[in-house]
Short mmCIF file of C-alpha atoms in Angstrom, two decimals:
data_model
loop_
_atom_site.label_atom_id
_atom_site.label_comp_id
_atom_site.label_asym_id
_atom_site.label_seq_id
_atom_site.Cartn_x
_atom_site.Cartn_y
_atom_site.Cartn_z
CA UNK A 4 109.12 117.88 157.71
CA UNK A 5 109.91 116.43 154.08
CA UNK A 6 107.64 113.34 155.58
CA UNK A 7 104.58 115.65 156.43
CA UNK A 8 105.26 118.03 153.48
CA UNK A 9 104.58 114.60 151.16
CA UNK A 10 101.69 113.40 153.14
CA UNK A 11 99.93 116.42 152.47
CA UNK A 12 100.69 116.93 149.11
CA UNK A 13 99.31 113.20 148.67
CA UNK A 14 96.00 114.66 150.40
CA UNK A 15 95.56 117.74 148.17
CA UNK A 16 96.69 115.81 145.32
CA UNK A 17 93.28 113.04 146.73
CA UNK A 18 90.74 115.98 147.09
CA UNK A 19 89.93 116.59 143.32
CA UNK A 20 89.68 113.12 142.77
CA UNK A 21 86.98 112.72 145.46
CA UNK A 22 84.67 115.57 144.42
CA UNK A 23 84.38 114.66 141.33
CA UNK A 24 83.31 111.01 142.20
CA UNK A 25 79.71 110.50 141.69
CA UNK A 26 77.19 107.96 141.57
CA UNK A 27 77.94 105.04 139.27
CA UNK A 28 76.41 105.75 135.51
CA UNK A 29 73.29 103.86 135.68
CA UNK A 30 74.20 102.14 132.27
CA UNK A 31 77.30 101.08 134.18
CA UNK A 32 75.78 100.15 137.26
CA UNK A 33 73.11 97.64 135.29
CA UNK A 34 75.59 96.20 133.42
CA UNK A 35 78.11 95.22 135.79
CA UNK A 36 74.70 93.86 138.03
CA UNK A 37 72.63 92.79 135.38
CA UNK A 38 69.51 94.35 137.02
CA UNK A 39 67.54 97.34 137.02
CA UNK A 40 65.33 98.52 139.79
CA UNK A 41 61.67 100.22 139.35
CA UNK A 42 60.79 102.22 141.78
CA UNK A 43 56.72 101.93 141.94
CA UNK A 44 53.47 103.14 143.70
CA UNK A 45 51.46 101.66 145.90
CA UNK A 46 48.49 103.06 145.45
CA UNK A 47 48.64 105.79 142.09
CA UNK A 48 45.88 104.86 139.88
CA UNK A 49 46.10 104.40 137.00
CA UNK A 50 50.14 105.32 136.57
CA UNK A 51 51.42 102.90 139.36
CA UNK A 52 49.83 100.84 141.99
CA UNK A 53 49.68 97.04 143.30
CA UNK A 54 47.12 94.98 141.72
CA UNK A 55 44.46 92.23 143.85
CA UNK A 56 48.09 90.01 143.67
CA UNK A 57 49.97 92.63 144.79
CA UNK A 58 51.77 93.28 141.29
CA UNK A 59 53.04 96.79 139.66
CA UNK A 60 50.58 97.55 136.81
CA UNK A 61 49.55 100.57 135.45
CA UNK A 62 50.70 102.97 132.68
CA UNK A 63 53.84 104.56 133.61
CA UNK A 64 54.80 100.42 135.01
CA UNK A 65 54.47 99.33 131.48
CA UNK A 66 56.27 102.41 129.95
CA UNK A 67 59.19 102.18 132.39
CA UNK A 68 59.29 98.28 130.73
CA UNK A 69 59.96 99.69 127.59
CA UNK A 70 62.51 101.70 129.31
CA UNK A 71 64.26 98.75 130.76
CA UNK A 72 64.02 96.53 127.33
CA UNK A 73 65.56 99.44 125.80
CA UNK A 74 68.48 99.43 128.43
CA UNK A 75 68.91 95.29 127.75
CA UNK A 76 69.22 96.37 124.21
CA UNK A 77 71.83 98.88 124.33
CA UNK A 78 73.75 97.28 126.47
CA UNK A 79 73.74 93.91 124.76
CA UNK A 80 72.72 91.76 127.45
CA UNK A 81 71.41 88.22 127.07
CA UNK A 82 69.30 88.97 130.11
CA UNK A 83 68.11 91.74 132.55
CA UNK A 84 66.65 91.29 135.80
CA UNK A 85 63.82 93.48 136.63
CA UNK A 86 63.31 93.86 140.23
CA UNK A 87 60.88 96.85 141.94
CA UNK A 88 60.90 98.20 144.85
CA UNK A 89 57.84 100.49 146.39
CA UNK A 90 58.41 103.59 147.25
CA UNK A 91 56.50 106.52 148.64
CA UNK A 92 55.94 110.33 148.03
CA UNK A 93 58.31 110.73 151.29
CA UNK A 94 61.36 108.49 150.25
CA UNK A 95 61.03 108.27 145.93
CA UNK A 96 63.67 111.15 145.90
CA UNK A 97 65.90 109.74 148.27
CA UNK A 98 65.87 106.48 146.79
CA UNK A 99 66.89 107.52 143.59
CA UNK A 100 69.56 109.79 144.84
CA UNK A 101 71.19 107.21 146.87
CA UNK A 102 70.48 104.64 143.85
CA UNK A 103 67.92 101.97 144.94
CA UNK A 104 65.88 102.63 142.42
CA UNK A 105 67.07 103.66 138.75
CA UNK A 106 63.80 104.60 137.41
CA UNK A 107 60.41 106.21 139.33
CA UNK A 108 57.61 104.79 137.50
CA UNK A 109 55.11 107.03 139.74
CA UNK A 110 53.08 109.89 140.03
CA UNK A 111 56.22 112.19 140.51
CA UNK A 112 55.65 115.81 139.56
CA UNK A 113 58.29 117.77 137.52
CA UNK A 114 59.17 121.06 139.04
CA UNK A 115 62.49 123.52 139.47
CA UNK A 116 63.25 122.33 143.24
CA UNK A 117 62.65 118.45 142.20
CA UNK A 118 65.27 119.30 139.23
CA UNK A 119 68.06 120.87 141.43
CA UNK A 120 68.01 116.88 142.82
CA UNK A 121 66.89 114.36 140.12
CA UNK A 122 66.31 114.28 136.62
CA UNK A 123 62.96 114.02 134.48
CA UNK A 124 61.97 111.92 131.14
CA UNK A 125 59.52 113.72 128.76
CA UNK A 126 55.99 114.21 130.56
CA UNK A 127 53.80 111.65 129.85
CA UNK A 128 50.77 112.28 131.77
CA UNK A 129 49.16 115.81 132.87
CA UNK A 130 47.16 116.09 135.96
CA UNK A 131 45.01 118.23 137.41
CA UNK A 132 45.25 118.80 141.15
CA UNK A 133 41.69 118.83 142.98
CA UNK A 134 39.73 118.25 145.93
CA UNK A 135 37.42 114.87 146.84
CA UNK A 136 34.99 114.95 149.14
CA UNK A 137 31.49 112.84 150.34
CA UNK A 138 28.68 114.31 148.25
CA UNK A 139 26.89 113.95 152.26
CA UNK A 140 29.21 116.87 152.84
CA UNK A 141 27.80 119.11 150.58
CA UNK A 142 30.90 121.04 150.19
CA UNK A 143 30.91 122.46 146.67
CA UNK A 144 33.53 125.34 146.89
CA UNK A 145 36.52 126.22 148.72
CA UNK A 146 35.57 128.15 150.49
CA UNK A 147 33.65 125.70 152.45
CA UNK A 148 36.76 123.96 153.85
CA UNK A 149 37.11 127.22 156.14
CA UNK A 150 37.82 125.28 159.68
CA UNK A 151 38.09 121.99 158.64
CA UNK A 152 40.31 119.48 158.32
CA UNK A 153 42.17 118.36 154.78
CA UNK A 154 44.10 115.53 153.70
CA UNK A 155 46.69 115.13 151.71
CA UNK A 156 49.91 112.79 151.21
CA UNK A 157 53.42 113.56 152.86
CA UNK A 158 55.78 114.59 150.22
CA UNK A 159 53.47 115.71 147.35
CA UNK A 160 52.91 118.80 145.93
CA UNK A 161 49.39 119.74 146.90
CA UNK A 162 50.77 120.81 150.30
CA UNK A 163 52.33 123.72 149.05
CA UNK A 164 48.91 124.59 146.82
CA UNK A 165 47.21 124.48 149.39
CA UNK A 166 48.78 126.68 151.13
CA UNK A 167 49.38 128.61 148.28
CA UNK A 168 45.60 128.54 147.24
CA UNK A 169 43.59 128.25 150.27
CA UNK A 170 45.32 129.87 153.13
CA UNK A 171 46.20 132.57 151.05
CA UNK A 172 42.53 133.16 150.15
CA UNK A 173 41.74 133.94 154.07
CA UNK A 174 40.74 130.44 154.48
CA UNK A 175 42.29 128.37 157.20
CA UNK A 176 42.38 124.31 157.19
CA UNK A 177 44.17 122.13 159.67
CA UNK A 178 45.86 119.81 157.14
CA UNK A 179 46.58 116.25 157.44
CA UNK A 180 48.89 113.67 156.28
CA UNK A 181 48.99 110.38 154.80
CA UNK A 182 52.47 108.57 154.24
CA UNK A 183 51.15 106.86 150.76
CA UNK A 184 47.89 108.09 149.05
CA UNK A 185 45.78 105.27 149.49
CA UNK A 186 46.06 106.06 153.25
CA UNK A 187 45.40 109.85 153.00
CA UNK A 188 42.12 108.36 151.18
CA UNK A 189 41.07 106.04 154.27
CA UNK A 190 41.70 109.82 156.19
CA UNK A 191 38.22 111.08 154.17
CA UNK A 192 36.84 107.88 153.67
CA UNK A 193 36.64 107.39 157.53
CA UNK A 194 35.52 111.06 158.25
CA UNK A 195 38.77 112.29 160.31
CA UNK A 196 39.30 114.89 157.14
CA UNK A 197 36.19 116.49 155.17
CA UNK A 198 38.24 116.59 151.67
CA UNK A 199 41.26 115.32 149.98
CA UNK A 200 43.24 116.94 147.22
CA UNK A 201 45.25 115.54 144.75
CA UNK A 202 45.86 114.95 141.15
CA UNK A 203 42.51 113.97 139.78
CA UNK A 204 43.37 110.99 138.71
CA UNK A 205 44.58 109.39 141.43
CA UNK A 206 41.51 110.58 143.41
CA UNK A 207 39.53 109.32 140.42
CA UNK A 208 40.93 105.61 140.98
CA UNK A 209 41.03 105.61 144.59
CA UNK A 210 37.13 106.36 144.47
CA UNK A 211 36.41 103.79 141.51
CA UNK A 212 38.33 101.02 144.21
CA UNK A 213 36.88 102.17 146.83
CA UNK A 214 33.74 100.15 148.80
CA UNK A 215 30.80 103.01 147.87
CA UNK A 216 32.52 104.90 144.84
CA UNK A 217 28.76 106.82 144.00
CA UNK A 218 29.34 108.59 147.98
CA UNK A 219 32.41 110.83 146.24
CA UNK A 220 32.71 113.26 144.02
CA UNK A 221 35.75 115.27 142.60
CA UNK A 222 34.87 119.49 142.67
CA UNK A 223 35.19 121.38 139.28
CA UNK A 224 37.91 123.78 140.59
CA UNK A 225 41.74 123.03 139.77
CA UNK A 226 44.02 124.11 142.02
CA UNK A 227 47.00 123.84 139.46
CA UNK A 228 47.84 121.40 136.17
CA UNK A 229 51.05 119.47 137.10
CA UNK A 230 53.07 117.65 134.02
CA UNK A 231 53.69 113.91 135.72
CA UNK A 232 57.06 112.39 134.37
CA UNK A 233 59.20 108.98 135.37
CA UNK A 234 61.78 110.38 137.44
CA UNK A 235 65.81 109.30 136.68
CA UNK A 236 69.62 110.28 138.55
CA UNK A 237 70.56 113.60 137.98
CA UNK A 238 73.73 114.22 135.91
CA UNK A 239 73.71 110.84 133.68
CA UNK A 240 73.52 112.18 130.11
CA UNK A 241 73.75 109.02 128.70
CA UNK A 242 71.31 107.26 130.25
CA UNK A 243 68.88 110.18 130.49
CA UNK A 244 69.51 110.03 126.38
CA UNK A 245 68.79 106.69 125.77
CA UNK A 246 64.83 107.30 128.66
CA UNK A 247 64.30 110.41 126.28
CA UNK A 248 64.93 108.29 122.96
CA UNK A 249 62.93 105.71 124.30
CA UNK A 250 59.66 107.65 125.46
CA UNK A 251 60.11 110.17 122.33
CA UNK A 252 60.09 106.85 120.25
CA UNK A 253 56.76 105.69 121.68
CA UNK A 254 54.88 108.63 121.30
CA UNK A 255 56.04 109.20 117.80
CA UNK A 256 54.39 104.94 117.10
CA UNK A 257 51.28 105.83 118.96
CA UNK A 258 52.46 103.50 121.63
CA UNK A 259 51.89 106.12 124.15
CA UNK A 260 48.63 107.08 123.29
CA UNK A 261 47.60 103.29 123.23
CA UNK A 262 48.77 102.92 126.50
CA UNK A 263 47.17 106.07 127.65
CA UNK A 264 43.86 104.75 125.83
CA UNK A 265 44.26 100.84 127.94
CA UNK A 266 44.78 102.92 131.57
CA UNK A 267 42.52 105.65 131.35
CA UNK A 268 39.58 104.74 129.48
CA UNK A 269 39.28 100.87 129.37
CA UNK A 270 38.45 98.66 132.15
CA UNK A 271 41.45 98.21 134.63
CA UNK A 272 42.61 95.69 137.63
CA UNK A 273 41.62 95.17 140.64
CA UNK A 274 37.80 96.05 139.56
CA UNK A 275 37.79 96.58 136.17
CA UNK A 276 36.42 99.94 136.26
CA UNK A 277 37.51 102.48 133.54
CA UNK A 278 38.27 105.52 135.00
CA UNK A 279 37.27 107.41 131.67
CA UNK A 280 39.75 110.28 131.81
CA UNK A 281 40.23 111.69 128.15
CA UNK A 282 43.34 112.82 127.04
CA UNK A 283 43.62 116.53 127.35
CA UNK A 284 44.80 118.86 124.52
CA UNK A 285 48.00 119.37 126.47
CA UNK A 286 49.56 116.11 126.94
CA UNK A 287 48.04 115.34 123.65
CA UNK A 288 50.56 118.48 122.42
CA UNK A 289 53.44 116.86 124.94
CA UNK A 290 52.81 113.62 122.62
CA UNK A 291 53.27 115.40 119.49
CA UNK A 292 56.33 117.72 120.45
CA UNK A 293 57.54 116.04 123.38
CA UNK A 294 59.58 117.99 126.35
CA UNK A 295 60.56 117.86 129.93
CA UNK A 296 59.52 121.21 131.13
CA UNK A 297 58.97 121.50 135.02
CA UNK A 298 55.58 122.85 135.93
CA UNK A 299 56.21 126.15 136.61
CA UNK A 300 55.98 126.46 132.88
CA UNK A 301 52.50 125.52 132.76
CA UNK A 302 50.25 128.61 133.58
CA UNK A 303 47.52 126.94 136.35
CA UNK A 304 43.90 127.14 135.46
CA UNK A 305 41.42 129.07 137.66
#
């Protein structure tokens, strides 16, 4: 009895221990491997995608470089690997959770159910989500998708809108999914869907690479305004401090806005096309007085 009695006091003694253990603290994890992993996009122009070589580029690419030359500094390395991995709209959370990626330098919306699981740097880009279609079509309303079929990409948040938005407004759409966005366009581009909704500009840059970019057109209506952020691990206050001092820091040198200024409305790889996408008065505020609210703080347009 004595025997069993210690053997289970050893066990209770064991079970705080193990709940409390985490996932390494990504500061600690870099520095005892001397590499941190980007998790990128295929396909989300201009914030992430593979260039004609098959390299990351794009604006939330170069500001997660920051991020990661920021990390080699505080850490005090004499060198920091910088590997990437792609991910998709499916698998970004579950990559991050698990820790094969340390940083999401996507199109990743920041909402209350994304929060319960990862963590969010300041919003850095502010999208719009809308509908593409063929100007053939001659779809100009929403209404007009009554009975037809819709794309969209497995994972994001435009299949909840359009639920949300469209069903509830009597109008019923057989939806359909791509696993990455570039393949939910090639689902309207070869006619098995009649529109495609997403942020705007990702639909604006998978039209400007596409082969006949005048045979699209984006529709006026917004179904909601998302803020975009690079996504982190949840519960790591000290490297979520140091991605927050980082991004805060760029905005406040106008590195943000420069970057914002060479992705969105210069000339950009594979075609150099410029996408011409303005800043809008809100992520222009977001620049000035940076936070990380989730979007059901923003109040959707109509």
């Amino acid at each position: 009895m004595a025997v069993i009695r210690a053997v289970l006091l050893l066990a209770l003694a064991l079970v705080p221990a193990a709940a409390q253990a985490g996932p390494e603290p990504t500061l600690d994890k870099v520095k005892r491997g001397g590499t941190i992993v980007l998790g990128v996009r295929e396909a989300s122009y201009p914030l992430s995608y593979l260039d004609a070589a098959r390299q990351p580029v794009g604006y939330h690419v170069e500001i997660c470089r920051r991020i990661a030359e920021a990390v080699k500094t505080e850490l005090g390395l004499a060198a920091l690997e910088v590997r990437t991995e792609v991910v998709t709209s499916k698998n970004r959370i579950g990559k991050m959770v698990d820790g094969a990626i340390d940083l999401e330098c996507g199109s990743t919306t920041n909402n209350v159910a994304r929060q319960a699981q990862v963590a969010f740097a300041p919003t850095t880009y502010v999208a719009s989500v809308r509908i593409a279609v063929k100007k053939a079509s001659h779809i100009s309303k929403l209404t007009q998708l009554d009975g037809k079929a819709v794309a969209t990409t497995a994972g994001s948040t435009s299949v909840q809108l359009l639920k949300a938005r469209v069903q509830g407004r009597d109008i019923k759409v057989s939806e359909m999914f791509g696993n990455d966005h570039a393949e939910s366009f090639r689902l309207l581009e070869t006619d098995q869907a009649a529109a495609f909704v997403m942020d705007d500009n990702l639909l604006a840059g998978l039209i400007a690479n596409s082969a006949a970019p005048k045979d699209y057109e984006i529709l006026p209506q917004t179904l909601n305004t998302e803020p975009i952020a690079i996504m982190l691990r949840k519960g790591d206050p000290a490297f979520k401090a140091l991605v927050d001092r980082t991004v805060k820091a760029m905005m406040a040198s106008g590195e943000v806005g420069r970057l914002y200024a060479k992705w969105f409305q210069s000339p950009i790889p594979p075609v150099n096309t410029a996408l011409d996408f303005p800043m809008s008065p809100v992520l222009a505020s977001l620049i000035k007085f940076p936070g990380d609210d989730p979007a059901e703080a923003f109040r959707p347009e109509e």
